[in-house]
Short mmCIF file of C-alpha atoms in Angstrom, two decimals:
data_model
loop_
_atom_site.label_atom_id
_atom_site.label_comp_id
_atom_site.label_asym_id
_atom_site.label_seq_id
_atom_site.Cartn_x
_atom_site.Cartn_y
_atom_site.Cartn_z
CA UNK A 1 -17.55 -17.11 44.22
CA UNK A 2 -20.40 -14.80 43.38
CA UNK A 3 -18.42 -13.07 40.63
CA UNK A 4 -18.21 -16.38 38.79
CA UNK A 5 -21.76 -16.16 37.57
CA UNK A 6 -21.44 -12.71 36.00
CA UNK A 7 -20.59 -13.86 32.49
CA UNK A 8 -21.35 -12.03 29.28
CA UNK A 9 -23.67 -14.82 28.18
CA UNK A 10 -25.71 -14.54 31.39
CA UNK A 11 -26.14 -10.83 30.83
CA UNK A 12 -27.27 -11.49 27.25
CA UNK A 13 -24.09 -9.97 25.87
CA UNK A 14 -21.69 -11.30 23.27
CA UNK A 15 -18.00 -10.53 23.20
CA UNK A 16 -16.67 -10.14 19.64
CA UNK A 17 -14.08 -12.86 18.83
CA UNK A 18 -11.85 -10.42 17.08
CA UNK A 19 -11.99 -6.95 18.67
CA UNK A 20 -13.57 -8.00 22.00
CA UNK A 21 -16.29 -5.37 21.84
CA UNK A 22 -19.23 -6.23 24.07
CA UNK A 23 -22.38 -6.35 22.00
CA UNK A 24 -26.01 -7.15 22.74
CA UNK A 25 -26.72 -10.77 21.95
CA UNK A 26 -28.51 -11.03 18.59
CA UNK A 27 -32.14 -12.04 18.84
CA UNK A 28 -32.55 -15.25 16.83
CA UNK A 29 -35.19 -14.74 14.14
CA UNK A 30 -34.52 -17.55 11.70
CA UNK A 31 -31.73 -20.03 11.22
CA UNK A 32 -30.12 -17.88 8.56
CA UNK A 33 -29.81 -14.79 10.69
CA UNK A 34 -26.25 -13.55 11.07
CA UNK A 35 -25.23 -10.71 13.34
CA UNK A 36 -21.98 -8.85 12.84
CA UNK A 37 -19.87 -6.84 15.24
CA UNK A 38 -20.72 -3.16 14.68
CA UNK A 39 -17.08 -2.19 15.16
CA UNK A 40 -15.03 -4.70 13.16
CA UNK A 41 -17.59 -6.68 11.19
CA UNK A 42 -16.77 -10.16 12.53
CA UNK A 43 -19.73 -12.52 12.78
CA UNK A 44 -20.91 -12.58 16.38
CA UNK A 45 -21.21 -15.83 18.32
CA UNK A 46 -21.61 -16.26 22.03
CA UNK A 47 -19.45 -19.39 21.69
CA UNK A 48 -17.56 -20.57 18.63
CA UNK A 49 -20.11 -22.53 16.55
CA UNK A 50 -19.86 -26.34 16.76
CA UNK A 51 -16.60 -25.91 18.61
CA UNK A 52 -16.41 -29.43 20.05
CA UNK A 53 -17.36 -31.21 16.85
CA UNK A 54 -14.97 -29.21 14.70
CA UNK A 55 -12.10 -29.67 17.11
CA UNK A 56 -12.73 -33.43 17.33
CA UNK A 57 -12.77 -33.71 13.53
CA UNK A 58 -9.51 -31.79 13.19
CA UNK A 59 -7.84 -33.76 16.00
CA UNK A 60 -8.80 -37.05 14.29
CA UNK A 61 -7.45 -35.81 10.98
CA UNK A 62 -4.19 -34.80 12.64
CA UNK A 63 -3.83 -38.15 14.42
CA UNK A 64 -4.22 -39.95 11.08
CA UNK A 65 -1.59 -37.75 9.40
CA UNK A 66 0.75 -38.08 12.38
CA UNK A 67 1.48 -41.72 11.44
CA UNK A 68 2.85 -41.25 7.90
CA UNK A 69 4.56 -38.06 9.09
CA UNK A 70 6.64 -40.06 11.53
CA UNK A 71 6.97 -43.38 9.71
CA UNK A 72 7.89 -42.22 6.19
CA UNK A 73 11.28 -40.64 5.39
CA UNK A 74 11.36 -36.85 5.72
CA UNK A 75 14.66 -36.36 3.84
CA UNK A 76 16.46 -38.42 1.21
CA UNK A 77 20.17 -37.65 1.13
CA UNK A 78 22.43 -38.71 -1.72
CA UNK A 79 26.11 -38.23 -0.94
CA UNK A 80 28.98 -39.76 -2.90
CA UNK A 81 26.79 -42.43 -4.40
CA UNK A 82 25.14 -43.47 -1.15
CA UNK A 83 21.43 -42.87 -0.71
CA UNK A 84 20.09 -42.47 2.81
CA UNK A 85 16.49 -42.01 3.89
CA UNK A 86 15.84 -40.40 7.25
CA UNK A 87 12.65 -40.32 9.26
CA UNK A 88 12.21 -37.68 11.96
CA UNK A 89 13.16 -40.14 14.68
CA UNK A 90 16.17 -41.56 12.83
CA UNK A 91 17.39 -37.98 12.39
CA UNK A 92 17.10 -37.40 16.14
CA UNK A 93 18.98 -40.64 16.88
CA UNK A 94 21.69 -39.70 14.38
CA UNK A 95 22.28 -36.38 16.16
CA UNK A 96 22.33 -38.05 19.55
CA UNK A 97 25.00 -40.47 18.33
CA UNK A 98 27.14 -37.78 16.77
CA UNK A 99 27.11 -35.85 20.03
CA UNK A 100 24.95 -32.91 18.90
CA UNK A 101 22.53 -33.20 21.79
CA UNK A 102 21.04 -29.67 21.62
CA UNK A 103 20.04 -30.14 17.95
CA UNK A 104 18.62 -33.57 18.72
CA UNK A 105 16.58 -31.98 21.52
CA UNK A 106 15.30 -29.13 19.34
CA UNK A 107 14.12 -31.53 16.63
CA UNK A 108 12.67 -34.00 19.11
CA UNK A 109 10.75 -31.36 21.06
CA UNK A 110 9.49 -29.42 18.03
CA UNK A 111 8.66 -32.34 15.75
CA UNK A 112 7.69 -35.25 17.99
CA UNK A 113 6.91 -34.05 21.50
CA UNK A 114 4.99 -30.80 20.81
CA UNK A 115 2.56 -32.18 18.16
CA UNK A 116 1.89 -35.27 20.26
CA UNK A 117 1.36 -33.26 23.48
CA UNK A 118 -0.86 -30.86 21.62
CA UNK A 119 -3.08 -33.67 20.37
CA UNK A 120 -3.22 -35.30 23.81
CA UNK A 121 -4.02 -32.00 25.55
CA UNK A 122 -6.77 -31.19 23.05
CA UNK A 123 -8.28 -34.67 23.47
CA UNK A 124 -8.13 -34.25 27.27
CA UNK A 125 -9.79 -30.81 27.07
CA UNK A 126 -12.50 -32.10 24.71
CA UNK A 127 -13.30 -35.07 26.94
CA UNK A 128 -13.24 -33.02 30.15
CA UNK A 129 -15.64 -30.45 28.64
CA UNK A 130 -17.96 -33.18 27.42
CA UNK A 131 -17.94 -34.89 30.81
CA UNK A 132 -18.76 -31.50 32.35
CA UNK A 133 -15.75 -31.70 34.61
CA UNK A 134 -15.45 -29.02 37.31
CA UNK A 135 -11.88 -29.79 38.23
CA UNK A 136 -8.87 -27.52 37.78
CA UNK A 137 -10.57 -24.97 35.55
CA UNK A 138 -7.70 -22.50 35.69
CA UNK A 139 -5.10 -25.17 34.92
CA UNK A 140 -7.10 -26.39 31.96
CA UNK A 141 -7.39 -22.85 30.60
CA UNK A 142 -3.62 -22.54 30.98
CA UNK A 143 -3.10 -25.80 29.11
CA UNK A 144 -5.21 -24.43 26.29
CA UNK A 145 -3.21 -21.20 26.18
CA UNK A 146 -0.02 -23.26 26.00
CA UNK A 147 -1.19 -25.38 23.06
CA UNK A 148 -2.18 -22.26 21.17
CA UNK A 149 1.22 -20.70 21.80
CA UNK A 150 3.68 -23.49 21.01
CA UNK A 151 1.95 -25.13 18.04
CA UNK A 152 3.64 -23.07 15.34
CA UNK A 153 7.14 -24.07 16.45
CA UNK A 154 6.56 -27.58 15.10
CA UNK A 155 6.99 -26.10 11.64
CA UNK A 156 10.77 -26.08 12.22
CA UNK A 157 11.39 -29.43 10.54
CA UNK A 158 9.46 -28.43 7.43
CA UNK A 159 11.70 -25.39 7.12
CA UNK A 160 14.86 -27.41 7.78
CA UNK A 161 13.91 -29.70 4.88
CA UNK A 162 13.24 -26.68 2.63
CA UNK A 163 16.60 -25.14 3.44
CA UNK A 164 18.48 -28.41 2.97
CA UNK A 165 16.78 -28.99 -0.37
CA UNK A 166 17.76 -25.47 -1.45
CA UNK A 167 21.35 -25.66 -0.28
CA UNK A 168 22.49 -29.19 -0.86
CA UNK A 169 22.52 -29.49 -4.62
CA UNK A 170 26.20 -29.99 -5.16
CA UNK A 171 26.15 -31.97 -8.39
CA UNK A 172 27.35 -35.52 -7.91
CA UNK A 173 28.83 -34.77 -4.48
CA UNK A 174 25.65 -34.46 -2.48
CA UNK A 175 22.01 -33.59 -2.76
CA UNK A 176 19.04 -33.62 -0.43
CA UNK A 177 15.45 -34.21 -1.53
CA UNK A 178 12.29 -33.77 0.51
CA UNK A 179 10.90 -37.15 1.55
CA UNK A 180 7.25 -38.21 1.29
CA UNK A 181 6.66 -37.52 5.01
CA UNK A 182 7.19 -33.78 4.60
CA UNK A 183 3.72 -32.81 3.30
CA UNK A 184 2.07 -35.04 5.92
CA UNK A 185 4.11 -33.41 8.62
CA UNK A 186 3.22 -29.88 7.44
CA UNK A 187 -0.40 -31.09 7.43
CA UNK A 188 -0.17 -32.19 11.07
CA UNK A 189 1.15 -28.79 12.15
CA UNK A 190 -1.42 -26.80 10.19
CA UNK A 191 -4.38 -28.96 11.20
CA UNK A 192 -3.44 -28.92 14.90
CA UNK A 193 -3.19 -25.12 14.70
CA UNK A 194 -6.70 -25.00 13.27
CA UNK A 195 -7.86 -27.46 15.93
CA UNK A 196 -6.54 -25.26 18.76
CA UNK A 197 -8.19 -22.27 17.12
CA UNK A 198 -11.58 -23.94 16.80
CA UNK A 199 -11.67 -24.96 20.47
CA UNK A 200 -13.50 -22.43 22.61
CA UNK A 201 -11.92 -22.21 26.10
CA UNK A 202 -15.11 -20.62 27.44
CA UNK A 203 -16.71 -24.05 27.22
CA UNK A 204 -14.42 -25.12 30.08
CA UNK A 205 -16.05 -22.48 32.30
CA UNK A 206 -19.65 -22.87 31.20
CA UNK A 207 -20.26 -25.63 33.79
CA UNK A 208 -19.81 -23.05 36.55
CA UNK A 209 -22.86 -21.14 35.36
CA UNK A 210 -24.98 -24.21 34.95
CA UNK A 211 -24.33 -25.06 38.60
CA UNK A 212 -26.47 -22.23 39.84
CA UNK B 1 -19.91 0.88 29.06
CA UNK B 2 -16.57 0.98 27.28
CA UNK B 3 -14.71 -0.12 30.38
CA UNK B 4 -16.78 -3.27 30.78
CA UNK B 5 -15.17 -6.26 29.10
CA UNK B 6 -15.81 -9.97 28.80
CA UNK B 7 -12.78 -12.22 29.20
CA UNK B 8 -12.26 -13.92 25.84
CA UNK B 9 -11.13 -17.14 27.49
CA UNK B 10 -13.78 -17.61 30.21
CA UNK B 11 -16.49 -15.03 29.38
CA UNK B 12 -16.41 -13.39 32.83
CA UNK B 13 -17.58 -9.78 32.80
CA UNK B 14 -15.02 -7.47 34.34
CA UNK B 15 -14.82 -3.74 34.78
CA UNK B 16 -11.35 -2.78 33.58
CA UNK B 17 -9.42 -0.64 36.06
CA UNK B 18 -7.60 2.54 35.08
CA UNK B 19 -4.17 1.16 34.16
CA UNK B 20 -0.99 2.74 35.51
CA UNK B 21 1.80 3.26 32.91
CA UNK B 22 2.97 -0.17 31.81
CA UNK B 23 0.30 -1.87 33.93
CA UNK B 24 -1.64 -5.00 33.00
CA UNK B 25 -5.16 -6.12 33.73
CA UNK B 26 -5.80 -9.84 34.13
CA UNK B 27 -9.08 -11.72 34.29
CA UNK B 28 -9.79 -12.37 38.01
CA UNK B 29 -11.21 -15.80 37.25
CA UNK B 30 -8.90 -17.47 34.70
CA UNK B 31 -5.88 -15.16 34.71
CA UNK B 32 -6.02 -14.35 30.99
CA UNK B 33 -4.30 -11.08 30.05
CA UNK B 34 -7.11 -8.66 29.24
CA UNK B 35 -5.35 -5.40 28.62
CA UNK B 36 -1.95 -3.84 28.89
CA UNK B 37 -1.03 -0.18 28.96
CA UNK B 38 1.12 0.47 25.90
CA UNK B 39 2.02 4.15 25.59
CA UNK B 40 2.49 5.51 22.03
CA UNK B 41 1.51 2.11 20.71
CA UNK B 42 0.53 3.31 17.25
CA UNK B 43 3.66 5.40 16.67
CA UNK B 44 6.01 2.67 17.91
CA UNK B 45 4.29 0.03 15.80
CA UNK B 46 4.53 2.31 12.78
CA UNK B 47 8.25 2.86 13.28
CA UNK B 48 8.85 -0.88 13.63
CA UNK B 49 6.71 -1.61 10.57
CA UNK B 50 8.82 0.74 8.45
CA UNK B 51 12.01 -0.83 9.75
CA UNK B 52 10.49 -4.24 9.07
CA UNK B 53 9.62 -3.33 5.48
CA UNK B 54 13.19 -2.18 4.71
CA UNK B 55 14.71 -5.29 6.31
CA UNK B 56 12.21 -7.46 4.46
CA UNK B 57 13.23 -6.02 1.08
CA UNK B 58 16.90 -6.62 1.92
CA UNK B 59 16.15 -10.15 3.15
CA UNK B 60 14.36 -11.18 -0.05
CA UNK B 61 16.63 -9.53 -2.61
CA UNK B 62 20.14 -10.42 -1.45
CA UNK B 63 21.92 -13.78 -1.23
CA UNK B 64 20.91 -15.74 1.79
CA UNK B 65 23.36 -18.59 2.23
CA UNK B 66 26.08 -20.12 0.10
CA UNK B 67 27.52 -23.57 0.40
CA UNK B 68 30.90 -24.77 -0.78
CA UNK B 69 32.05 -28.36 -1.08
CA UNK B 70 34.26 -30.33 -3.46
CA UNK B 71 34.68 -27.50 -5.97
CA UNK B 72 30.93 -26.88 -6.18
CA UNK B 73 29.31 -23.73 -4.93
CA UNK B 74 25.58 -23.36 -4.37
CA UNK B 75 24.02 -19.99 -3.66
CA UNK B 76 20.51 -19.56 -2.41
CA UNK B 77 18.14 -16.80 -1.52
CA UNK B 78 14.99 -16.93 0.55
CA UNK B 79 12.94 -18.27 -2.36
CA UNK B 80 15.32 -20.92 -3.74
CA UNK B 81 13.90 -23.57 -1.45
CA UNK B 82 10.38 -22.78 -2.60
CA UNK B 83 11.38 -23.08 -6.30
CA UNK B 84 13.17 -26.36 -5.75
CA UNK B 85 10.20 -27.81 -3.87
CA UNK B 86 8.03 -26.79 -6.83
CA UNK B 87 10.45 -28.57 -9.18
CA UNK B 88 10.04 -31.68 -7.07
CA UNK B 89 6.27 -31.41 -7.57
CA UNK B 90 5.70 -30.62 -3.89
CA UNK B 91 3.37 -27.77 -4.72
CA UNK B 92 1.45 -27.76 -1.44
CA UNK B 93 4.61 -27.72 0.63
CA UNK B 94 6.11 -24.94 -1.48
CA UNK B 95 2.93 -22.93 -0.94
CA UNK B 96 3.07 -23.46 2.82
CA UNK B 97 6.64 -22.18 3.01
CA UNK B 98 5.96 -19.29 0.63
CA UNK B 99 2.87 -18.20 2.57
CA UNK B 100 4.18 -18.58 6.12
CA UNK B 101 7.67 -17.16 5.55
CA UNK B 102 7.21 -14.55 2.85
CA UNK B 103 3.66 -13.56 1.96
CA UNK B 104 1.96 -13.55 5.39
CA UNK B 105 4.72 -11.58 7.14
CA UNK B 106 4.80 -9.10 4.25
CA UNK B 107 1.01 -8.78 4.26
CA UNK B 108 1.17 -8.18 8.03
CA UNK B 109 3.68 -5.34 7.68
CA UNK B 110 1.87 -3.70 4.74
CA UNK B 111 -1.52 -4.10 6.41
CA UNK B 112 -0.37 -2.41 9.58
CA UNK B 113 1.13 0.46 7.58
CA UNK B 114 -2.17 0.85 5.70
CA UNK B 115 -4.17 1.08 8.92
CA UNK B 116 -1.79 2.84 11.29
CA UNK B 117 -0.16 5.50 9.11
CA UNK B 118 -3.45 7.31 8.39
CA UNK B 119 -4.54 6.69 11.99
CA UNK B 120 -1.48 8.55 13.21
CA UNK B 121 -2.72 11.60 11.27
CA UNK B 122 -6.27 11.13 12.55
CA UNK B 123 -7.58 9.60 9.33
CA UNK B 124 -9.02 6.30 8.29
CA UNK B 125 -8.62 4.73 4.85
CA UNK B 126 -11.50 2.76 3.31
CA UNK B 127 -11.83 -0.81 4.59
CA UNK B 128 -9.30 -0.20 7.36
CA UNK B 129 -11.38 -2.46 9.65
CA UNK B 130 -11.26 -5.35 7.19
CA UNK B 131 -7.50 -4.95 6.75
CA UNK B 132 -6.83 -4.79 10.48
CA UNK B 133 -9.04 -7.82 11.07
CA UNK B 134 -7.09 -9.76 8.45
CA UNK B 135 -3.79 -8.68 10.02
CA UNK B 136 -4.88 -10.08 13.40
CA UNK B 137 -6.01 -13.34 11.78
CA UNK B 138 -2.73 -13.76 9.88
CA UNK B 139 -0.54 -13.13 12.89
CA UNK B 140 -0.16 -16.76 14.13
CA UNK B 141 0.45 -17.92 10.54
CA UNK B 142 3.46 -15.74 9.98
CA UNK B 143 6.34 -17.90 11.13
CA UNK B 144 9.59 -16.16 10.30
CA UNK B 145 11.05 -16.79 13.75
CA UNK B 146 10.36 -20.49 13.37
CA UNK B 147 12.10 -20.34 9.99
CA UNK B 148 15.11 -18.75 11.69
CA UNK B 149 15.33 -21.70 14.09
CA UNK B 150 15.13 -23.94 11.02
CA UNK B 151 18.11 -22.10 9.53
CA UNK B 152 20.16 -22.60 12.70
CA UNK B 153 19.35 -26.31 12.78
CA UNK B 154 20.26 -26.65 9.08
CA UNK B 155 23.56 -24.85 9.57
CA UNK B 156 24.60 -27.24 12.31
CA UNK B 157 23.37 -30.18 10.23
CA UNK B 158 25.45 -29.09 7.24
CA UNK B 159 28.49 -28.05 9.21
CA UNK B 160 30.29 -31.34 8.69
CA UNK B 161 29.31 -31.69 5.05
CA UNK B 162 30.43 -28.40 3.59
CA UNK B 163 31.47 -24.84 4.25
CA UNK B 164 28.48 -22.58 4.76
CA UNK B 165 28.83 -18.87 4.06
CA UNK B 166 26.13 -16.56 5.44
CA UNK B 167 24.92 -13.78 3.12
CA UNK B 168 23.72 -10.21 3.83
CA UNK B 169 20.14 -11.34 3.64
CA UNK B 170 20.62 -13.74 6.54
CA UNK B 171 21.66 -10.89 8.84
CA UNK B 172 18.76 -8.72 7.67
CA UNK B 173 16.48 -11.66 8.34
CA UNK B 174 17.84 -12.15 11.85
CA UNK B 175 17.25 -8.49 12.74
CA UNK B 176 13.82 -8.64 11.13
CA UNK B 177 12.79 -11.38 13.57
CA UNK B 178 13.46 -9.07 16.50
CA UNK B 179 11.73 -6.14 14.83
CA UNK B 180 8.63 -8.25 14.17
CA UNK B 181 8.64 -9.59 17.73
CA UNK B 182 8.87 -6.04 19.08
CA UNK B 183 6.05 -5.01 16.75
CA UNK B 184 3.70 -7.66 18.13
CA UNK B 185 4.65 -6.73 21.69
CA UNK B 186 4.02 -3.04 21.13
CA UNK B 187 0.78 -3.18 19.11
CA UNK B 188 -2.32 -2.42 21.16
CA UNK B 189 -5.31 -3.88 19.28
CA UNK B 190 -7.77 -2.37 21.71
CA UNK B 191 -6.49 1.14 21.13
CA UNK B 192 -6.51 0.72 17.34
CA UNK B 193 -10.13 -0.46 17.40
CA UNK B 194 -11.18 2.44 19.60
CA UNK B 195 -9.46 4.97 17.34
CA UNK B 196 -10.97 3.38 14.23
CA UNK B 197 -14.42 3.49 15.80
CA UNK B 198 -14.06 7.12 16.79
CA UNK B 199 -13.14 8.08 13.21
CA UNK B 200 -16.18 6.55 11.59
#
């Protein structure tokens, strides 16, 4: 693989994060020096700054929020005098029991499985980069692409709560209120999106260069 | 020089080949999609942005869903949920919904019109680069299609509780999702940046 070594960084070039213009790497003068892309004005970095540390911090924050998001009730339903609190999981179980399997699957995948997988994948990528792993580079890049792509779909439950709150306000008959888990859950989705964004997949490949 | 590109996922330097119509160029090392030939990208994106703007106005201004049960009737539009979350003192959550489902998608449509309409006539408005950069940053945060899935889930959830009547806005919203998806598929960032650079 002789092509593997021909990276932009090796050639002293920097690819703009935003418009992907190849620029000459800025010559570091002082710590404060900032170089911007001549085409779109984005600050130039060969790799995203402090990528590993930032991603770790965001992953930890998301893991902490993941607990209240799943343990506290996400909706509080009052219907004909009966008050019922539902967590995400109890909602899924309710749908399974009432035979609405597709809905149960949608909620389970979007709200439980995807955020959890995303956190696990990011932790795996962070550890494998730090251990300078050379295994399955292409697969790991694919995993990263996947986490970036599916993360936003976890927002579904937040929207379901919003719509239910808006619609179910039928006087004494029924009403739905957003439970205390809702903001935590929105936090998990947003923070994991930021975490995926702050991870630089080029770090996965940097070991290849260092080999030579 | 312009044909040399660094893969933004693995940093490999690649010379981009001349793309056949509809062709794609992938990074030989990690497989990341580097470039795709999108003929008339700017004109198509413009057309879809206009369509999107009209649908957006319809979606926000007409009734969205109505619910009937036990003599009560509750109407809602796109923003009712946001207001009611505010009433419940869930300010942050209301902001998240307002931003991701209304403001970011709208900003995306208006931003593209601001950059691409003049570009179609060979002009460039001031700060077009900043606007286009913002549009690309906002893109993952505009989640109307996720909201649509939320609506479907809610409808099934409510089906046993009450009668749900879809409004005009819901249909406009559904079409808007497809228009926005087509817009993202058709927009060629590379081409826009090259045209903007040439006009400076």
